């Protein structure tokens, strides 16, 4: 014989139950399906099930752990890190545009090859190829002035960093590498000369 468990009793999941030893314990009422059968009919009833629960401790979470979300770009090539250039400060196109609008005095060096500089360049930049930077830096007399260096758009910006490193080794203190190409600078508001139109 089974006790009938009503809907109200089932919904009260934190009720206090009293066992046969008159000890009070807290529990959660659940149920197991139980079937009885005879020769004529089959009856399914619900058997109350008491789940032990320690007061003050949350019940275990039975929800399945969601699967890990795959990376959006698993084949993305990360930027190359050059340890020899780790001490060179860098700036993005947006930051460089801020410097120009604040009225700072600076030298703008484009250390790309003369051929690439002739094809496209930002107005105001002076071409000093990285191969000849040792000779051209003699034209810079004030070693405390701000020097902005732009090179070819490559991962890690090795060309611009190499020129900046040579300038630092010769006593120039404020050398910053611009991590942007001509097109990125044009998109931020710089004027340019080019054989083709970016816009």
PDB file of C-alpha atoms in Angstrom:
ATOM      1  CA  UNK A   1       0.000   0.000   0.000  1.00  0.00           C
ATOM      2  CA  UNK A   2       1.300   3.422  -1.001  1.00  0.00           C
ATOM      3  CA  UNK A   3       0.619   6.836   0.385  1.00  0.00           C
ATOM      4  CA  UNK A   4      -0.897   9.270  -2.071  1.00  0.00           C
ATOM      5  CA  UNK A   5       1.404  12.240  -2.669  1.00  0.00           C
ATOM      6  CA  UNK A   6      -0.618  15.275  -3.634  1.00  0.00           C
ATOM      7  CA  UNK A   7       0.485  18.167  -5.809  1.00  0.00           C
ATOM      8  CA  UNK A   8       0.775  20.490  -2.827  1.00  0.00           C
ATOM      9  CA  UNK A   9       3.175  18.154  -1.065  1.00  0.00           C
ATOM     10  CA  UNK A  10       5.346  17.733  -4.143  1.00  0.00           C
ATOM     11  CA  UNK A  11       5.670  21.500  -4.690  1.00  0.00           C
ATOM     12  CA  UNK A  12       6.822  22.047  -1.108  1.00  0.00           C
ATOM     13  CA  UNK A  13      10.406  20.917  -1.747  1.00  0.00           C
ATOM     14  CA  UNK A  14      11.885  22.235   1.486  1.00  0.00           C
ATOM     15  CA  UNK A  15       9.386  20.768   3.958  1.00  0.00           C
ATOM     16  CA  UNK A  16      10.496  19.173   7.222  1.00  0.00           C
ATOM     17  CA  UNK A  17      10.081  15.411   7.489  1.00  0.00           C
ATOM     18  CA  UNK A  18       9.942  13.406  10.658  1.00  0.00           C
ATOM     19  CA  UNK A  19      11.330   9.885  10.468  1.00  0.00           C
ATOM     20  CA  UNK A  20      10.435   6.871  12.532  1.00  0.00           C
ATOM     21  CA  UNK A  21      12.987   7.821  15.215  1.00  0.00           C
ATOM     22  CA  UNK A  22      11.295  11.228  15.729  1.00  0.00           C
ATOM     23  CA  UNK A  23      14.454  12.973  14.490  1.00  0.00           C
ATOM     24  CA  UNK A  24      13.866  16.129  12.480  1.00  0.00           C
ATOM     25  CA  UNK A  25      15.691  16.401   9.189  1.00  0.00           C
ATOM     26  CA  UNK A  26      15.274  18.508   6.103  1.00  0.00           C
ATOM     27  CA  UNK A  27      14.901  16.928   2.725  1.00  0.00           C
ATOM     28  CA  UNK A  28      13.565  17.184  -0.779  1.00  0.00           C
ATOM     29  CA  UNK A  29      10.631  15.132  -1.871  1.00  0.00           C
ATOM     30  CA  UNK A  30      10.997  13.499  -5.249  1.00  0.00           C
ATOM     31  CA  UNK A  31       9.398  10.458  -6.711  1.00  0.00           C
ATOM     32  CA  UNK A  32      10.141   7.154  -8.370  1.00  0.00           C
ATOM     33  CA  UNK A  33       7.617   5.470 -10.598  1.00  0.00           C
ATOM     34  CA  UNK A  34       6.493   2.124  -9.208  1.00  0.00           C
ATOM     35  CA  UNK A  35       4.345  -0.358 -11.041  1.00  0.00           C
ATOM     36  CA  UNK A  36       2.105  -3.085  -9.678  1.00  0.00           C
ATOM     37  CA  UNK A  37       0.238  -5.524 -11.776  1.00  0.00           C
ATOM     38  CA  UNK A  38      -2.183  -8.362 -11.440  1.00  0.00           C
ATOM     39  CA  UNK A  39      -3.976 -10.599 -13.861  1.00  0.00           C
ATOM     40  CA  UNK A  40      -6.513  -7.969 -14.910  1.00  0.00           C
ATOM     41  CA  UNK A  41      -5.039  -4.444 -14.616  1.00  0.00           C
ATOM     42  CA  UNK A  42      -1.737  -2.658 -14.289  1.00  0.00           C
ATOM     43  CA  UNK A  43      -1.479   0.356 -11.970  1.00  0.00           C
ATOM     44  CA  UNK A  44       1.415   2.817 -11.790  1.00  0.00           C
ATOM     45  CA  UNK A  45       1.806   4.815  -8.599  1.00  0.00           C
ATOM     46  CA  UNK A  46       4.377   7.230  -7.298  1.00  0.00           C
ATOM     47  CA  UNK A  47       6.623   6.295  -4.408  1.00  0.00           C
ATOM     48  CA  UNK A  48       7.907   9.218  -2.318  1.00  0.00           C
ATOM     49  CA  UNK A  49      11.687   9.532  -2.243  1.00  0.00           C
ATOM     50  CA  UNK A  50      13.517  11.561   0.394  1.00  0.00           C
ATOM     51  CA  UNK A  51      16.841  13.097  -0.708  1.00  0.00           C
ATOM     52  CA  UNK A  52      19.164  13.961   2.163  1.00  0.00           C
ATOM     53  CA  UNK A  53      20.152  17.628   2.314  1.00  0.00           C
ATOM     54  CA  UNK A  54      22.472  19.363   4.752  1.00  0.00           C
ATOM     55  CA  UNK A  55      21.068  22.671   6.051  1.00  0.00           C
ATOM     56  CA  UNK A  56      22.918  25.667   4.678  1.00  0.00           C
ATOM     57  CA  UNK A  57      24.428  23.749   1.754  1.00  0.00           C
ATOM     58  CA  UNK A  58      23.070  24.198  -1.752  1.00  0.00           C
ATOM     59  CA  UNK A  59      21.633  21.207  -3.526  1.00  0.00           C
ATOM     60  CA  UNK A  60      23.838  19.661  -6.232  1.00  0.00           C
ATOM     61  CA  UNK A  61      23.394  21.047  -9.720  1.00  0.00           C
ATOM     62  CA  UNK A  62      22.238  18.234 -11.966  1.00  0.00           C
ATOM     63  CA  UNK A  63      22.270  20.291 -15.154  1.00  0.00           C
ATOM     64  CA  UNK A  64      24.655  19.103 -17.800  1.00  0.00           C
ATOM     65  CA  UNK A  65      27.815  21.130 -18.289  1.00  0.00           C
ATOM     66  CA  UNK A  66      27.534  23.084 -21.564  1.00  0.00           C
ATOM     67  CA  UNK A  67      30.082  22.184 -24.205  1.00  0.00           C
ATOM     68  CA  UNK A  68      33.045  24.468 -24.747  1.00  0.00           C
ATOM     69  CA  UNK A  69      32.514  27.067 -27.429  1.00  0.00           C
ATOM     70  CA  UNK A  70      35.090  26.713 -30.212  1.00  0.00           C
ATOM     71  CA  UNK A  71      37.319  29.649 -31.003  1.00  0.00           C
ATOM     72  CA  UNK A  72      35.874  32.051 -33.532  1.00  0.00           C
ATOM     73  CA  UNK A  73      39.104  32.257 -35.528  1.00  0.00           C
ATOM     74  CA  UNK A  74      41.130  29.099 -34.810  1.00  0.00           C
ATOM     75  CA  UNK A  75      43.432  29.687 -37.793  1.00  0.00           C
ATOM     76  CA  UNK A  76      44.249  33.301 -36.889  1.00  0.00           C
ATOM     77  CA  UNK A  77      47.968  34.021 -37.096  1.00  0.00           C
ATOM     78  CA  UNK A  78      49.147  35.792 -33.978  1.00  0.00           C
ATOM     79  CA  UNK A  79      51.543  38.712 -34.087  1.00  0.00           C
ATOM     80  CA  UNK A  80      55.236  37.845 -34.077  1.00  0.00           C
ATOM     81  CA  UNK A  81      57.106  38.965 -30.979  1.00  0.00           C
ATOM     82  CA  UNK A  82      60.648  40.218 -31.433  1.00  0.00           C
ATOM     83  CA  UNK A  83      62.469  40.216 -28.124  1.00  0.00           C
ATOM     84  CA  UNK A  84      65.077  42.709 -29.329  1.00  0.00           C
ATOM     85  CA  UNK A  85      62.324  45.279 -29.945  1.00  0.00           C
ATOM     86  CA  UNK A  86      60.496  44.820 -26.632  1.00  0.00           C
ATOM     87  CA  UNK A  87      61.754  48.141 -25.233  1.00  0.00           C
ATOM     88  CA  UNK A  88      60.508  50.273 -28.121  1.00  0.00           C
ATOM     89  CA  UNK A  89      57.281  52.197 -27.440  1.00  0.00           C
ATOM     90  CA  UNK A  90      54.540  51.920 -30.039  1.00  0.00           C
ATOM     91  CA  UNK A  91      51.382  53.775 -30.931  1.00  0.00           C
ATOM     92  CA  UNK A  92      48.347  53.079 -33.086  1.00  0.00           C
ATOM     93  CA  UNK A  93      46.974  55.330 -35.833  1.00  0.00           C
ATOM     94  CA  UNK A  94      44.371  56.826 -33.483  1.00  0.00           C
ATOM     95  CA  UNK A  95      47.006  57.813 -30.931  1.00  0.00           C
ATOM     96  CA  UNK A  96      49.253  59.306 -33.584  1.00  0.00           C
ATOM     97  CA  UNK A  97      46.371  61.418 -34.844  1.00  0.00           C
ATOM     98  CA  UNK A  98      45.864  62.716 -31.289  1.00  0.00           C
ATOM     99  CA  UNK A  99      49.494  63.799 -31.113  1.00  0.00           C
ATOM    100  CA  UNK A 100      49.107  65.823 -34.303  1.00  0.00           C
ATOM    101  CA  UNK A 101      45.927  67.516 -33.068  1.00  0.00           C
ATOM    102  CA  UNK A 102      47.494  68.460 -29.691  1.00  0.00           C
ATOM    103  CA  UNK A 103      50.172  70.566 -31.372  1.00  0.00           C
ATOM    104  CA  UNK A 104      53.286  68.560 -30.431  1.00  0.00           C
ATOM    105  CA  UNK A 105      56.472  69.068 -32.424  1.00  0.00           C
ATOM    106  CA  UNK A 106      57.853  65.860 -33.894  1.00  0.00           C
ATOM    107  CA  UNK A 107      59.791  64.340 -36.766  1.00  0.00           C
ATOM    108  CA  UNK A 108      57.857  61.946 -38.988  1.00  0.00           C
ATOM    109  CA  UNK A 109      60.179  59.380 -40.575  1.00  0.00           C
ATOM    110  CA  UNK A 110      59.053  56.902 -43.229  1.00  0.00           C
ATOM    111  CA  UNK A 111      61.714  54.182 -43.304  1.00  0.00           C
ATOM    112  CA  UNK A 112      60.281  52.211 -46.234  1.00  0.00           C
ATOM    113  CA  UNK A 113      62.135  51.864 -49.494  1.00  0.00           C
ATOM    114  CA  UNK A 114      62.265  54.830 -51.873  1.00  0.00           C
ATOM    115  CA  UNK A 115      60.169  52.935 -54.438  1.00  0.00           C
ATOM    116  CA  UNK A 116      57.317  52.254 -52.007  1.00  0.00           C
ATOM    117  CA  UNK A 117      57.504  55.799 -50.664  1.00  0.00           C
ATOM    118  CA  UNK A 118      57.102  57.165 -54.211  1.00  0.00           C
ATOM    119  CA  UNK A 119      54.023  54.972 -54.790  1.00  0.00           C
ATOM    120  CA  UNK A 120      52.166  56.114 -51.667  1.00  0.00           C
ATOM    121  CA  UNK A 121      53.034  58.230 -48.666  1.00  0.00           C
ATOM    122  CA  UNK A 122      51.506  60.392 -45.961  1.00  0.00           C
ATOM    123  CA  UNK A 123      51.985  64.121 -46.439  1.00  0.00           C
ATOM    124  CA  UNK A 124      54.492  65.389 -43.886  1.00  0.00           C
ATOM    125  CA  UNK A 125      56.582  62.206 -43.754  1.00  0.00           C
ATOM    126  CA  UNK A 126      60.233  62.303 -44.798  1.00  0.00           C
ATOM    127  CA  UNK A 127      61.713  59.225 -46.436  1.00  0.00           C
ATOM    128  CA  UNK A 128      64.778  57.770 -44.688  1.00  0.00           C
ATOM    129  CA  UNK A 129      65.150  54.102 -45.740  1.00  0.00           C
ATOM    130  CA  UNK A 130      66.150  51.846 -42.879  1.00  0.00           C
ATOM    131  CA  UNK A 131      69.269  50.765 -44.786  1.00  0.00           C
ATOM    132  CA  UNK A 132      70.537  54.366 -44.809  1.00  0.00           C
ATOM    133  CA  UNK A 133      69.205  55.488 -41.416  1.00  0.00           C
ATOM    134  CA  UNK A 134      72.724  55.537 -39.928  1.00  0.00           C
ATOM    135  CA  UNK A 135      73.747  58.288 -42.326  1.00  0.00           C
ATOM    136  CA  UNK A 136      70.481  60.218 -42.414  1.00  0.00           C
ATOM    137  CA  UNK A 137      70.149  60.440 -38.642  1.00  0.00           C
ATOM    138  CA  UNK A 138      73.084  62.861 -38.667  1.00  0.00           C
ATOM    139  CA  UNK A 139      70.641  65.492 -39.927  1.00  0.00           C
ATOM    140  CA  UNK A 140      68.785  65.283 -36.592  1.00  0.00           C
ATOM    141  CA  UNK A 141      70.686  67.448 -34.150  1.00  0.00           C
ATOM    142  CA  UNK A 142      68.270  67.547 -31.198  1.00  0.00           C
ATOM    143  CA  UNK A 143      68.322  64.071 -29.650  1.00  0.00           C
ATOM    144  CA  UNK A 144      65.551  64.920 -27.184  1.00  0.00           C
ATOM    145  CA  UNK A 145      62.980  65.654 -29.890  1.00  0.00           C
ATOM    146  CA  UNK A 146      60.025  63.361 -30.571  1.00  0.00           C
ATOM    147  CA  UNK A 147      60.548  61.037 -33.547  1.00  0.00           C
ATOM    148  CA  UNK A 148      57.667  59.046 -35.069  1.00  0.00           C
ATOM    149  CA  UNK A 149      58.762  56.111 -37.237  1.00  0.00           C
ATOM    150  CA  UNK A 150      56.588  54.366 -39.817  1.00  0.00           C
ATOM    151  CA  UNK A 151      57.613  51.288 -41.835  1.00  0.00           C
ATOM    152  CA  UNK A 152      56.136  48.556 -43.983  1.00  0.00           C
ATOM    153  CA  UNK A 153      52.921  46.981 -42.743  1.00  0.00           C
ATOM    154  CA  UNK A 154      54.158  43.620 -41.476  1.00  0.00           C
ATOM    155  CA  UNK A 155      53.430  41.417 -38.482  1.00  0.00           C
ATOM    156  CA  UNK A 156      55.468  42.779 -35.590  1.00  0.00           C
ATOM    157  CA  UNK A 157      56.516  45.884 -37.568  1.00  0.00           C
ATOM    158  CA  UNK A 158      60.175  44.752 -37.772  1.00  0.00           C
ATOM    159  CA  UNK A 159      61.269  47.399 -40.295  1.00  0.00           C
ATOM    160  CA  UNK A 160      60.092  50.363 -38.233  1.00  0.00           C
ATOM    161  CA  UNK A 161      61.361  48.761 -35.021  1.00  0.00           C
ATOM    162  CA  UNK A 162      64.794  48.186 -36.526  1.00  0.00           C
ATOM    163  CA  UNK A 163      65.077  51.868 -37.481  1.00  0.00           C
ATOM    164  CA  UNK A 164      63.829  52.928 -34.039  1.00  0.00           C
ATOM    165  CA  UNK A 165      66.356  50.651 -32.356  1.00  0.00           C
ATOM    166  CA  UNK A 166      69.207  52.233 -34.337  1.00  0.00           C
ATOM    167  CA  UNK A 167      67.998  55.687 -33.334  1.00  0.00           C
ATOM    168  CA  UNK A 168      67.847  54.689 -29.676  1.00  0.00           C
ATOM    169  CA  UNK A 169      71.336  53.219 -29.789  1.00  0.00           C
ATOM    170  CA  UNK A 170      72.597  56.569 -31.086  1.00  0.00           C
ATOM    171  CA  UNK A 171      71.185  58.530 -28.168  1.00  0.00           C
ATOM    172  CA  UNK A 172      67.704  59.519 -29.363  1.00  0.00           C
ATOM    173  CA  UNK A 173      65.410  59.251 -26.348  1.00  0.00           C
ATOM    174  CA  UNK A 174      61.883  59.793 -27.656  1.00  0.00           C
ATOM    175  CA  UNK A 175      61.386  57.354 -30.525  1.00  0.00           C
ATOM    176  CA  UNK A 176      57.948  55.822 -31.138  1.00  0.00           C
ATOM    177  CA  UNK A 177      56.938  53.261 -33.757  1.00  0.00           C
ATOM    178  CA  UNK A 178      53.627  53.829 -35.544  1.00  0.00           C
ATOM    179  CA  UNK A 179      51.745  50.538 -35.841  1.00  0.00           C
ATOM    180  CA  UNK A 180      49.792  51.579 -38.929  1.00  0.00           C
ATOM    181  CA  UNK A 181      50.219  51.690 -42.656  1.00  0.00           C
ATOM    182  CA  UNK A 182      49.412  54.506 -45.047  1.00  0.00           C
ATOM    183  CA  UNK A 183      45.815  53.408 -45.520  1.00  0.00           C
ATOM    184  CA  UNK A 184      45.125  53.251 -41.759  1.00  0.00           C
ATOM    185  CA  UNK A 185      46.509  56.761 -41.298  1.00  0.00           C
ATOM    186  CA  UNK A 186      44.417  58.066 -44.189  1.00  0.00           C
ATOM    187  CA  UNK A 187      41.298  56.565 -42.599  1.00  0.00           C
ATOM    188  CA  UNK A 188      42.070  58.526 -39.402  1.00  0.00           C
ATOM    189  CA  UNK A 189      42.275  61.835 -41.271  1.00  0.00           C
ATOM    190  CA  UNK A 190      45.825  62.184 -42.612  1.00  0.00           C
ATOM    191  CA  UNK A 191      46.428  63.509 -46.126  1.00  0.00           C
ATOM    192  CA  UNK A 192      48.413  61.419 -48.578  1.00  0.00           C
ATOM    193  CA  UNK A 193      49.862  61.197 -52.052  1.00  0.00           C
ATOM    194  CA  UNK A 194      49.395  57.973 -53.973  1.00  0.00           C
ATOM    195  CA  UNK A 195      49.127  56.489 -57.435  1.00  0.00           C
ATOM    196  CA  UNK A 196      45.760  55.014 -56.405  1.00  0.00           C
ATOM    197  CA  UNK A 197      42.882  56.345 -54.369  1.00  0.00           C
ATOM    198  CA  UNK A 198      42.155  54.683 -51.010  1.00  0.00           C
ATOM    199  CA  UNK A 199      38.678  56.155 -50.593  1.00  0.00           C
TER     200      UNK A 199
END
